[in-house]
Amino acid sequence: MRLTIAIQKSGRLAQKSLALLDQCGLQFTQSKDKLFWFGKTLPVNLLLVRDDDIPQLLLDGVCDLGIVGQNVATEVLLRQCSDGREVELNALRALDFGHCRLSAAVPETEQYQRLEDFQGKRIATSYPHLTEDFFRRQDIDVQTVRLSGSVEIAPSLGIADAIVDLVSTGTTLRANHLKEVAQLLESQAMLYQTNKPLAVNKQILLDRLLLRIDGVLQVRESKYVMLHAPREALAQIAHLLPGAESPTVLPLEGREDRVAVHAVCTESVFWEHLEALKAAGASAVLVLPVEKMLA
Ligand code: PRT
Ligand code: ZN
């Protein structure tokens, strides 16, 4: 029995999705049509598709897991809901890439003060369900103009008064003389599953994969810190190590007053942390990268 994961074939999430699975030790033989990759190292196959298709493939049971932006998953779920279908997806892990926000923007020249200014406006978007749901909740009537791309040019073409689109740096908005005035959703890539239970063997495999994913996510920030410290400052030093659980304390040959301290810091270690450790009496401080981690 094999697990199937759907990921984006090409686009903003494609490389990072593959990199994550690669870091989890998954390797694949690529098929010629490149749509289906066979897992060599674990019984996990890949389906390479357009990101918009991933939620539906999950709901239809074509794949067991999918990596897609929350923006896309939420839009598809709202669309299903508006068609009278109650469906859900479980977000198993936030993957910390593909960060963006779905925002409303109006022409720079527009006098905008509050959300109610959208009343009666035409809003161009590729996210009609998210947009309608957001404004409906605020009791504001808007008319959506559905576009599948180049949403940002709609106001200058006169086909909409405002837009709702994804923003990351804001460059696209500025280039089109638009200003971001409200945020509808914050998004990043997520690992999704349906809420249908998996067969036992697949669940065991998924649990194993999740442990590896957690290890990969954690390792990005983690550092292994080694230092020498006065025995009486141990409590203070342990407190100064960012995100470290009980450190290992080792004797130093020929020294009664000082010990070696080793700890895994699961949060970023900045120069400020090292300076504070030194001020507390630490010396010989070494910060090493962590390659792999399994909790
Ligand atoms: O072909 P396929 O359908 O698979 O891909 P796609 O073209 O629909 O999606 P793609 O690859 O562009 O984006 C995939 C996912 O990346 C999105 O669904 C988001 O979850 C995430 N993401 C993160 C973004 C952005 N950042 C982003 N900036 N998706 C799109 N953009 C676009 C945005 O639409 C706008 O045109 O980038 C422009 C704005 O960027 P800035 O930096 O100028 O603000
Ligand atoms: Zn898409």
Coordinates of C-alpha atoms and ligand atoms in Angstrom, one line a residue, residues 8 50-53 72 127, ligand 2:
Q8 CA 2.3 21.7 -7.6
R50 CA -1.8 22.4 -11.0
D51 CA -2.1 23.8 -7.4
D52 CA -5.8 24.6 -8.0
D53 CA -6.6 20.9 -8.6
V72 CA -6.3 27.8 -2.7
Y127 CA -10.8 34.3 -5.3
Ligands
ZN2 ZN -3.0 27.8 -9.8

